[in-house]
Short mmCIF file of C-alpha atoms in Angstrom, two decimals:
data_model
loop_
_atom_site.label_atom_id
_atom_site.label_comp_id
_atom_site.label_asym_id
_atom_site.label_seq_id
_atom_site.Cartn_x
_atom_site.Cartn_y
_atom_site.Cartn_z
CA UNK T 1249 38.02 139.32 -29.86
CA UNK T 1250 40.76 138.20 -27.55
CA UNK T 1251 38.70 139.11 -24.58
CA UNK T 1252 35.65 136.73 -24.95
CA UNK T 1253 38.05 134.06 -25.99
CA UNK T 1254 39.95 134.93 -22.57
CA UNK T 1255 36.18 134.80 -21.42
CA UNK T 1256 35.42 131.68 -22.51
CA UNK T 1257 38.60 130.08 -21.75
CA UNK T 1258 37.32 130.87 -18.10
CA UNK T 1259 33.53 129.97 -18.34
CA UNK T 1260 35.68 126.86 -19.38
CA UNK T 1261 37.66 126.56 -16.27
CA UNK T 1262 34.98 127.57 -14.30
CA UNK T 1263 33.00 124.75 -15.34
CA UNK T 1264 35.81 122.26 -14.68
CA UNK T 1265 36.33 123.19 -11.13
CA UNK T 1266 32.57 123.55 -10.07
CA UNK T 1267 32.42 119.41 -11.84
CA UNK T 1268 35.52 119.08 -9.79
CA UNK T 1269 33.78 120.10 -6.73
CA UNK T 1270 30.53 118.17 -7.34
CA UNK T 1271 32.88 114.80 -7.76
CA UNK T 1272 34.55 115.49 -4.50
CA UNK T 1273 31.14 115.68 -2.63
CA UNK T 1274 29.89 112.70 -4.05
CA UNK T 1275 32.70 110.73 -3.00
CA UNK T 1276 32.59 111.66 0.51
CA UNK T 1277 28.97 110.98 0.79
CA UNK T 1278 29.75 107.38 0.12
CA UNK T 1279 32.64 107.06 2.23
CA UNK T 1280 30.00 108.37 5.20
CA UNK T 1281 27.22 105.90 4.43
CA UNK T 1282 30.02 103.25 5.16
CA UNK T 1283 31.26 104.04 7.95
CA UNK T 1284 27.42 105.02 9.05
CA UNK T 1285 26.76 101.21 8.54
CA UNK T 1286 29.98 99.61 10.36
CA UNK T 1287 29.22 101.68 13.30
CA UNK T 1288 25.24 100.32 13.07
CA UNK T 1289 26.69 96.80 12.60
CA UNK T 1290 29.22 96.83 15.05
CA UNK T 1291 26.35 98.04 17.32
CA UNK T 1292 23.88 95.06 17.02
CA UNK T 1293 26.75 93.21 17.12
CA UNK T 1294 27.35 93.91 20.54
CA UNK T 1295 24.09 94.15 21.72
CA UNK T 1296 23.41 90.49 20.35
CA UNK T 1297 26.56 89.61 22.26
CA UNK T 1298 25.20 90.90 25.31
CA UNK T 1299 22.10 89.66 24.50
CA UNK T 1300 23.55 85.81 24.24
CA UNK T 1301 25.93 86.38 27.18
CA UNK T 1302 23.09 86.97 29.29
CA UNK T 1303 20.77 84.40 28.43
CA UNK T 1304 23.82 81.84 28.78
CA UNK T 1305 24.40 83.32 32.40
CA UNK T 1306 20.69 83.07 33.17
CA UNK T 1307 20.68 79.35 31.87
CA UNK T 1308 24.02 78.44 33.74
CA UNK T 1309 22.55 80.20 37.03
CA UNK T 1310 19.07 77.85 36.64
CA UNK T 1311 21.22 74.44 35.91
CA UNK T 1312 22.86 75.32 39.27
CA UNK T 1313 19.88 76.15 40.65
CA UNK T 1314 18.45 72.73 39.80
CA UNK T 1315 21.86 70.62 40.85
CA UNK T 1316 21.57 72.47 43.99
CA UNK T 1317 17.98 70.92 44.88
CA UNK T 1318 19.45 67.64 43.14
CA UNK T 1319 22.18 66.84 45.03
CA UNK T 1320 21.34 68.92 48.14
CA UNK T 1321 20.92 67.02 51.74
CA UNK T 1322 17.21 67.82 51.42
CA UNK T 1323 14.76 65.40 50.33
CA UNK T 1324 12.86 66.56 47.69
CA UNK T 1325 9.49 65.27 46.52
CA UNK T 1326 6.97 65.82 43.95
CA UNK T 1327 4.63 66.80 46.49
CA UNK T 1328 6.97 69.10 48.88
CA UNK T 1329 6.31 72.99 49.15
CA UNK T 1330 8.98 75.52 48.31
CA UNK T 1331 7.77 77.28 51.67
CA UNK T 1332 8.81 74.82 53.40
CA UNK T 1333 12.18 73.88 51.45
CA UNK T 1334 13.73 76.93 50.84
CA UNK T 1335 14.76 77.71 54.37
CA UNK T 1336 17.84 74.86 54.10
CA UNK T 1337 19.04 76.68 51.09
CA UNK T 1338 19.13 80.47 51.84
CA UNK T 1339 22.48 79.85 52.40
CA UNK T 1340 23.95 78.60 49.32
CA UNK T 1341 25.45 80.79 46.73
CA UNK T 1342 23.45 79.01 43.37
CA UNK T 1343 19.98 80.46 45.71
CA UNK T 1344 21.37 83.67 46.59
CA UNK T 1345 22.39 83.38 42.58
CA UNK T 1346 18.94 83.66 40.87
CA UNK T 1347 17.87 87.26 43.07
CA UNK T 1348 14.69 86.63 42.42
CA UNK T 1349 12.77 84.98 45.20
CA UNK T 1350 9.52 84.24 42.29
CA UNK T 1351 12.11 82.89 40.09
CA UNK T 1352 13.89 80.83 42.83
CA UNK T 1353 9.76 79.30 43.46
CA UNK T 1354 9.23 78.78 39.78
CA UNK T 1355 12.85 76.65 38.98
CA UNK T 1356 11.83 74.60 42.64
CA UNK T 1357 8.18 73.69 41.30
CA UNK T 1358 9.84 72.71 37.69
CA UNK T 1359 12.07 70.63 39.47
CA UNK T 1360 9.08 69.00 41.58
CA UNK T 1361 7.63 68.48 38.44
CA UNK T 1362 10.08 66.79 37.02
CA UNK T 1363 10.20 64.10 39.24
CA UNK T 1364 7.10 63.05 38.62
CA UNK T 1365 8.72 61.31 35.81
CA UNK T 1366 11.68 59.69 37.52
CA UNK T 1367 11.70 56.42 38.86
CA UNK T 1368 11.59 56.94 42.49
CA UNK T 1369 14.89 56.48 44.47
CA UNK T 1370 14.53 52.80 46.47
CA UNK T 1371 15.78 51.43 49.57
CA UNK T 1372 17.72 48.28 49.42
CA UNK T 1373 15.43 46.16 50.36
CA UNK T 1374 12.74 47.29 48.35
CA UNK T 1375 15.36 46.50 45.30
CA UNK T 1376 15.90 43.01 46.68
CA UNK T 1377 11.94 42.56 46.41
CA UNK T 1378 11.66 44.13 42.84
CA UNK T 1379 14.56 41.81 41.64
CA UNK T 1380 12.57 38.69 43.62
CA UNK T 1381 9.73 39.08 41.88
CA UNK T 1382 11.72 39.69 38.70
CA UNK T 1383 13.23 35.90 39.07
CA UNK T 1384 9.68 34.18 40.32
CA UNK T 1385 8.06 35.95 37.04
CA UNK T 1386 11.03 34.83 34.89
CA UNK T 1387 10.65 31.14 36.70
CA UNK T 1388 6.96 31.23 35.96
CA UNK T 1389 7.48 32.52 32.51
CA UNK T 1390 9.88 29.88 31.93
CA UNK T 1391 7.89 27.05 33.44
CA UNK T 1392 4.93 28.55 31.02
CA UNK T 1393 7.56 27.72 28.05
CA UNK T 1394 8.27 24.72 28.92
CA UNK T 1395 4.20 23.61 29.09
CA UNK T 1396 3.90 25.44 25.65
CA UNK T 1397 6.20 23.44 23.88
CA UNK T 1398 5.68 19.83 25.64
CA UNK T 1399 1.71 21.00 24.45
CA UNK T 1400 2.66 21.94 21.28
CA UNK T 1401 4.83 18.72 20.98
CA UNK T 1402 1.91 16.49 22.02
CA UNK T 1403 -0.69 18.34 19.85
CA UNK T 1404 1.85 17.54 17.03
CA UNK T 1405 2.51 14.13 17.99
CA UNK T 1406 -1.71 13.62 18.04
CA UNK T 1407 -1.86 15.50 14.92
CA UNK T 1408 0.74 12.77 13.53
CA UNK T 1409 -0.98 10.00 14.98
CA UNK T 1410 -4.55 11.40 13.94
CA UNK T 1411 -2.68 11.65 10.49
CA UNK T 1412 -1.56 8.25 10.61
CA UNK T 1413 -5.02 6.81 11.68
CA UNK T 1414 -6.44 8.54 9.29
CA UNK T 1415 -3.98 7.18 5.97
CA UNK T 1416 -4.26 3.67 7.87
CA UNK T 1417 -8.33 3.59 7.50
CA UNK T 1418 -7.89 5.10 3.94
CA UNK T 1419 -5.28 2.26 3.41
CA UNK T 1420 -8.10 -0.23 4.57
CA UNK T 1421 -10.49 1.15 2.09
CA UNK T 1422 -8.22 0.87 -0.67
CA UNK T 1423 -7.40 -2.70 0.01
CA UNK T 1424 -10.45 -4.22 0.51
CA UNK T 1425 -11.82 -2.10 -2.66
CA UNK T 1426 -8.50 -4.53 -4.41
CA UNK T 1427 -10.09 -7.76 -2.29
CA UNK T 1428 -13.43 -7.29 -4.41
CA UNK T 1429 -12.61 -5.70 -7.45
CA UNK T 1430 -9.01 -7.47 -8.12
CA UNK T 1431 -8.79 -11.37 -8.71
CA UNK T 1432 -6.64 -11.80 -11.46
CA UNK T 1433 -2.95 -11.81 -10.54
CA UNK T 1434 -2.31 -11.16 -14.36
CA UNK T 1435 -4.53 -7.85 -13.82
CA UNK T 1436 -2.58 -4.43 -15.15
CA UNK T 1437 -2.79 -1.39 -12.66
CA UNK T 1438 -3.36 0.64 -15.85
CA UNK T 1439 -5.85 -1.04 -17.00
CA UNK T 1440 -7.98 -1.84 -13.17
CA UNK T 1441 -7.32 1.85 -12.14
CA UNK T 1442 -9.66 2.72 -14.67
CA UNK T 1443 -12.78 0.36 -12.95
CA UNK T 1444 -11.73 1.43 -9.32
CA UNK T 1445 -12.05 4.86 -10.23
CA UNK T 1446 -16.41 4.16 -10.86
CA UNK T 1447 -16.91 2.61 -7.54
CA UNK T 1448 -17.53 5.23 -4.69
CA UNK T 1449 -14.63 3.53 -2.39
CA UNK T 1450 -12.20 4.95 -4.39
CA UNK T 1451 -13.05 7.96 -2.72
CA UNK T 1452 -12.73 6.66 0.80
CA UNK T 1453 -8.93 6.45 -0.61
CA UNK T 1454 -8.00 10.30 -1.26
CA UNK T 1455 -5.58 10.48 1.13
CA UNK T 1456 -3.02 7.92 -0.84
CA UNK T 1457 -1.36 9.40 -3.65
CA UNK T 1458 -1.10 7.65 -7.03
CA UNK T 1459 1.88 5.74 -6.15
CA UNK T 1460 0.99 4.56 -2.84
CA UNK T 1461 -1.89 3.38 -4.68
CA UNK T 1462 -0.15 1.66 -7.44
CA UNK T 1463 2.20 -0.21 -4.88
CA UNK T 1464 -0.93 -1.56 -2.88
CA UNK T 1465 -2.10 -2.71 -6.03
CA UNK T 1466 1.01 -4.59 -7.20
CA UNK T 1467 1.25 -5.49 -3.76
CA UNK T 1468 -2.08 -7.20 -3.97
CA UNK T 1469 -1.02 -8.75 -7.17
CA UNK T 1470 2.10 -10.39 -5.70
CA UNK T 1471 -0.59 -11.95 -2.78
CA UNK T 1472 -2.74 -13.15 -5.40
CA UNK T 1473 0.12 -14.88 -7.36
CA UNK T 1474 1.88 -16.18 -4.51
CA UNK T 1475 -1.76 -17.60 -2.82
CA UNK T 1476 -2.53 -19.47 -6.93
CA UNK T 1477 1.03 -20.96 -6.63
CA UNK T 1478 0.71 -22.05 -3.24
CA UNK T 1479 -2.62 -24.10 -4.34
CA UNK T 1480 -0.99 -25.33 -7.45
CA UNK T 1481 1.74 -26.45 -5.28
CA UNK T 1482 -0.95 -28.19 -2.71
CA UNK T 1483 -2.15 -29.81 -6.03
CA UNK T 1484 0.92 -31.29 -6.98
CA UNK T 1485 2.01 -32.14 -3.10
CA UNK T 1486 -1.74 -34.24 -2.76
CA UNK T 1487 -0.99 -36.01 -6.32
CA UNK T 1488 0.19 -39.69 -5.85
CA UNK T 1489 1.51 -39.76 -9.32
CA UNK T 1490 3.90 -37.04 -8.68
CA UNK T 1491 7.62 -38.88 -7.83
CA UNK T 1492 11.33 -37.20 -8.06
CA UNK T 1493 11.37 -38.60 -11.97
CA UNK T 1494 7.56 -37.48 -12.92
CA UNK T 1495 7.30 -35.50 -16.28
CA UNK T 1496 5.02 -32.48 -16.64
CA UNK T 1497 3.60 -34.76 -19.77
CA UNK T 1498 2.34 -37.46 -17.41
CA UNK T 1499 1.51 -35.46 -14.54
CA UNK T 1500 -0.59 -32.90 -16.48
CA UNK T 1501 -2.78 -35.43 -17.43
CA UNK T 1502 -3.56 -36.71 -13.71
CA UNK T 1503 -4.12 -32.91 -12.69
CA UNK T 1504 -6.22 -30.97 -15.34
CA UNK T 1505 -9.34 -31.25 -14.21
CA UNK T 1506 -8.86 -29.85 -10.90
CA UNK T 1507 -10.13 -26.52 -10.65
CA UNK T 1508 -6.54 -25.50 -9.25
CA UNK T 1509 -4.96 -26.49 -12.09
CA UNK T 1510 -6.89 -23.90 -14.38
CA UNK T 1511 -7.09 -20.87 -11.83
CA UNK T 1512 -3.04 -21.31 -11.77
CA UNK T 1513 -2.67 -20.24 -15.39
CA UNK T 1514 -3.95 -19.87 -18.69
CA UNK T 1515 -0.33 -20.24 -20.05
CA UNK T 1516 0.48 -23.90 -20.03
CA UNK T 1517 4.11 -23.00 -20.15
CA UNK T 1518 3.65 -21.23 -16.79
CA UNK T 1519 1.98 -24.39 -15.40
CA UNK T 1520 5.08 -26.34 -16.95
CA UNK T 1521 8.16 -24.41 -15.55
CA UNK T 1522 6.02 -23.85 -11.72
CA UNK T 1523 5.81 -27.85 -11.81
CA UNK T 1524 9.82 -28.23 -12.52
CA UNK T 1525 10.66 -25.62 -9.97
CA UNK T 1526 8.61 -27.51 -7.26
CA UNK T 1527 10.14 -31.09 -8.76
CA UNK T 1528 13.68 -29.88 -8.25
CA UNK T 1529 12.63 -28.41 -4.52
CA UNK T 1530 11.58 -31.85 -3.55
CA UNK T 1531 14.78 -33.10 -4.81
CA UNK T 1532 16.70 -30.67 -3.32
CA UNK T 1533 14.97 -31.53 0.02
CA UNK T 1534 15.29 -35.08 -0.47
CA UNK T 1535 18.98 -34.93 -0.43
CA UNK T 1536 18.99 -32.70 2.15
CA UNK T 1537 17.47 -34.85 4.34
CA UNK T 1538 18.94 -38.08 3.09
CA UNK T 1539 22.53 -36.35 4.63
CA UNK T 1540 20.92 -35.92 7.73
CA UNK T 1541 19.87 -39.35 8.02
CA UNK T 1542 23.59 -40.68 7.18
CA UNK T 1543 24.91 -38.66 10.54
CA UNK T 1544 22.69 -40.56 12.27
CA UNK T 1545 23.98 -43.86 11.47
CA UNK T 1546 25.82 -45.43 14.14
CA UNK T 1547 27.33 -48.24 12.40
CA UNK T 1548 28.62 -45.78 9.80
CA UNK T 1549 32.16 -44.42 11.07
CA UNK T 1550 35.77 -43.22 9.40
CA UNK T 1551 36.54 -46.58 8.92
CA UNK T 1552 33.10 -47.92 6.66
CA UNK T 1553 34.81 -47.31 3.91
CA UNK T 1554 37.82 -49.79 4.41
CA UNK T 1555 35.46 -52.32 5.88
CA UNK T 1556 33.74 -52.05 2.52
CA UNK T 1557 36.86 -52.92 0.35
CA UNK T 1558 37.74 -55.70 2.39
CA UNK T 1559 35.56 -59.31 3.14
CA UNK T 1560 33.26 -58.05 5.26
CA UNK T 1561 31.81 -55.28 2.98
CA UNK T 1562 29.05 -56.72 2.01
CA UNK T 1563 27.57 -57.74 5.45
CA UNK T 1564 28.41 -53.76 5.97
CA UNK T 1565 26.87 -52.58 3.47
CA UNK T 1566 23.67 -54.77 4.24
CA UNK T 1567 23.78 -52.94 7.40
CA UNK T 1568 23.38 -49.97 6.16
CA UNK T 1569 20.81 -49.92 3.78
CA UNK T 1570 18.96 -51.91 6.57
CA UNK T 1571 19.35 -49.02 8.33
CA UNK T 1572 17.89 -46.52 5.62
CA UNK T 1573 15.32 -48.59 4.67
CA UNK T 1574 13.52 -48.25 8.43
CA UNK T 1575 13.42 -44.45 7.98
CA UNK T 1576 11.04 -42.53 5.71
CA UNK T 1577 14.01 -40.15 4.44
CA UNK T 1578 16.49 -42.76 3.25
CA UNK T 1579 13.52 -43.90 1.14
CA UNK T 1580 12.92 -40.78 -0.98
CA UNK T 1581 15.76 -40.62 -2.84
CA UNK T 1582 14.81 -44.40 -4.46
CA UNK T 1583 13.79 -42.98 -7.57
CA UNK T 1584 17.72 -41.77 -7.94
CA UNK T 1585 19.48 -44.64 -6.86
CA UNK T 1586 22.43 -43.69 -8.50
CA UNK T 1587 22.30 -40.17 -6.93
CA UNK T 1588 21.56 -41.90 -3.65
CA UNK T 1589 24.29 -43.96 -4.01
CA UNK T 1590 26.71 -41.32 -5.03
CA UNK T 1591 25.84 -39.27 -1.82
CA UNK T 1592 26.63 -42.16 0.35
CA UNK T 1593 29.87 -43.14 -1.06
CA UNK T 1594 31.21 -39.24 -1.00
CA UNK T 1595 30.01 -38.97 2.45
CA UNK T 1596 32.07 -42.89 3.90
CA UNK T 1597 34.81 -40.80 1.64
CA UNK T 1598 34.90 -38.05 3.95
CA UNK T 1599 34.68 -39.51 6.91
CA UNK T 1600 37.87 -42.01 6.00
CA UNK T 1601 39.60 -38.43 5.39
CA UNK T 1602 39.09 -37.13 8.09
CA UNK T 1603 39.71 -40.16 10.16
CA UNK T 1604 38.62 -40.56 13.76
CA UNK T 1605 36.30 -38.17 15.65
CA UNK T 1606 38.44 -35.66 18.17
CA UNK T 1607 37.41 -36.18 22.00
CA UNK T 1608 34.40 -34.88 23.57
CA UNK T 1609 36.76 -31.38 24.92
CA UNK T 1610 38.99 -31.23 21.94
CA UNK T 1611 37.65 -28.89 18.58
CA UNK T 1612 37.44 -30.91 15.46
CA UNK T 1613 39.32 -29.04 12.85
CA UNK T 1614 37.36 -27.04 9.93
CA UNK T 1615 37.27 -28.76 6.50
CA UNK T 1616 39.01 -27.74 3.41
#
């Protein structure tokens, strides 16, 4: 009994080590895959080092290849021949750079071929030419500018006139469409829009707005009114009856059966307060020139009105109506007397106040 348990006990151990031993190897395998990839990394490292190291040589021999044939004493052209070129460079260390005597001919032609794109180098005076005709096509471009605009200006300024022309025959239209069709001065635009609107010269009109219409129309209506008082006034200016004093009573009786008297007005209160405006406008010119005619009196001077509290005043006075009565405007005031009269005394009054006329160079001082 005690030896297989001393027997198993070492199948036991036995199988312990050999797992030991299995563990170990598998260990070591990964610890050689690894280092079996570092050393293929570090590898293609290198090589892609090398790799980019020599292209950047290869590239850094070409650019001085190409600054060589650049800047070189040669005179390159797009249509020069390497045969021919390379002699004067055989000698420089960026040609005896590139090895290759292909290569050298392939970098020259890229070169050539490159210049077809440049602008060509240019000799001074060449430049000065360029820049010439640079300032006489600026100038002419300029001068062009300048006949645009003064063309554009007058095409405008015809377009404004044409414009104008245009609203001024439309303007015609419109008014002699008011001549015909308007006659009463009492007329409504409201109303006569309505009856312009059916005859075809309306349309002759388009180009006025509504309220350039409307003001020709009241327009017209203030000509109409202002031509029926005008011959109302003519009426009452060819009226003998009519005096400074007249009534509208008396005179409207004298004047009603004159056609101007009804084409005035229907409104007999109109035809009333147009008479007393033109009654107190012949006053007011009657006095007017009833002043007038009292400068003109040479008999009359600052000391009239002494002469006519003493002896002699009446002779004066005689004098001077004598005097008014031989002109027409010291005559129109005789259906006033009393205003007549009144005018004449304030007028002896000022001249007493102000006393003597100054001489011919002296300045008569202003009135209070």
């Amino acid at each position: 009994g005690d030896r297989h348990e001393s027997r198993g006990s070492g199948d036991r151990h036995e199988s312990r080590g050999s797992g030991d031993r299995h563990e170990s190897r598998g260990s070591g395998d990964r610890h050689e895959s690894k280092g079996s990839r570092d050393r293929h990394e570090s590898r293609d490292r290198q090589s892609r080092d090398r790799r980019d190291s020599k292209e950047s040589k290869t590239k850094q021999i070409k650019d001085d290849f190409m600054d060589m044939l650049k800047h070189g004493d040669v005179r390159i052209s797009p249509d020069s021949s390497w045969s021919k070129k390379k002699k004067y460079f055989a000698d420089d260390e960026r040609y005896i750079a590139v090895g290759s005597s292909s290569t050298r001919e392939e970098f020259f032609y890229e070169y050539t071929k490159s210049l077809e794109d440049r602008e060509p180098e240019l000799s001074e005076a060449e430049k000065k030419a360029i820049a010439r005709k640079e300032r006489e096509a600026a100038a002419m471009k300029k001068r062009e500018g300048e006949v645009a605009r003064k063309q554009v200006d007058q095409n405008r300024e015809w377009e404004r006139e044409r414009g104008a022309h245009a609203r001024e025959e439309a303007q015609q239209h419109f008014l002699a469409l008011l001549h015909d069709m308007v006659r009463d001065a009492d007329a409504s635009w409201r109303k006569t829009r309505k009856q312009l609107r059916d005859d075809s010269r309306w349309e002759l009109a388009a180009l006025l707005d509504a309220d350039q219409k409307e003001k020709l129309f009241l327009e017209h209506i203030d000509n109409l009114s202002n031509k029926r008082k005008r011959s109302f006034k003519r009426l009452l200016d060819e009226c003998e009856h009519v005096t400074l004093t007249s009534t509208w009573k008396e005179i409207r009786r004298k004047i009603k059966h004159d056609p101007r008297f009804s084409k005035f007005s229907e409104d007999d209160k109109e035809r009333e307060g147009e008479f007393s405006r033109h009654i107190k406008d012949r006053v007011s010119l009657a006095k007017s020139d009833f002043k007038q005619l009292l400068k003109e009196i040479k008999c009359v001077s600052h000391k009239s009105k002494e002469i006519l509290r003493g002896p002699n005043g009446d002779s004066h006075m005689r004098e001077i109506r004598q005097f008014l009565t031989n002109d027409k405007r010291g005559l129109v005031l005789d259906d006033l007397p009393e205003e007549r009269d009144r005018i004449l005394d304030d007028y002896l009054t000022e001249l007493e106040k102000y006393g003597p006329p100054p001489p011919p160079t002296a300045t008569r001082p202003s009135k209070r």
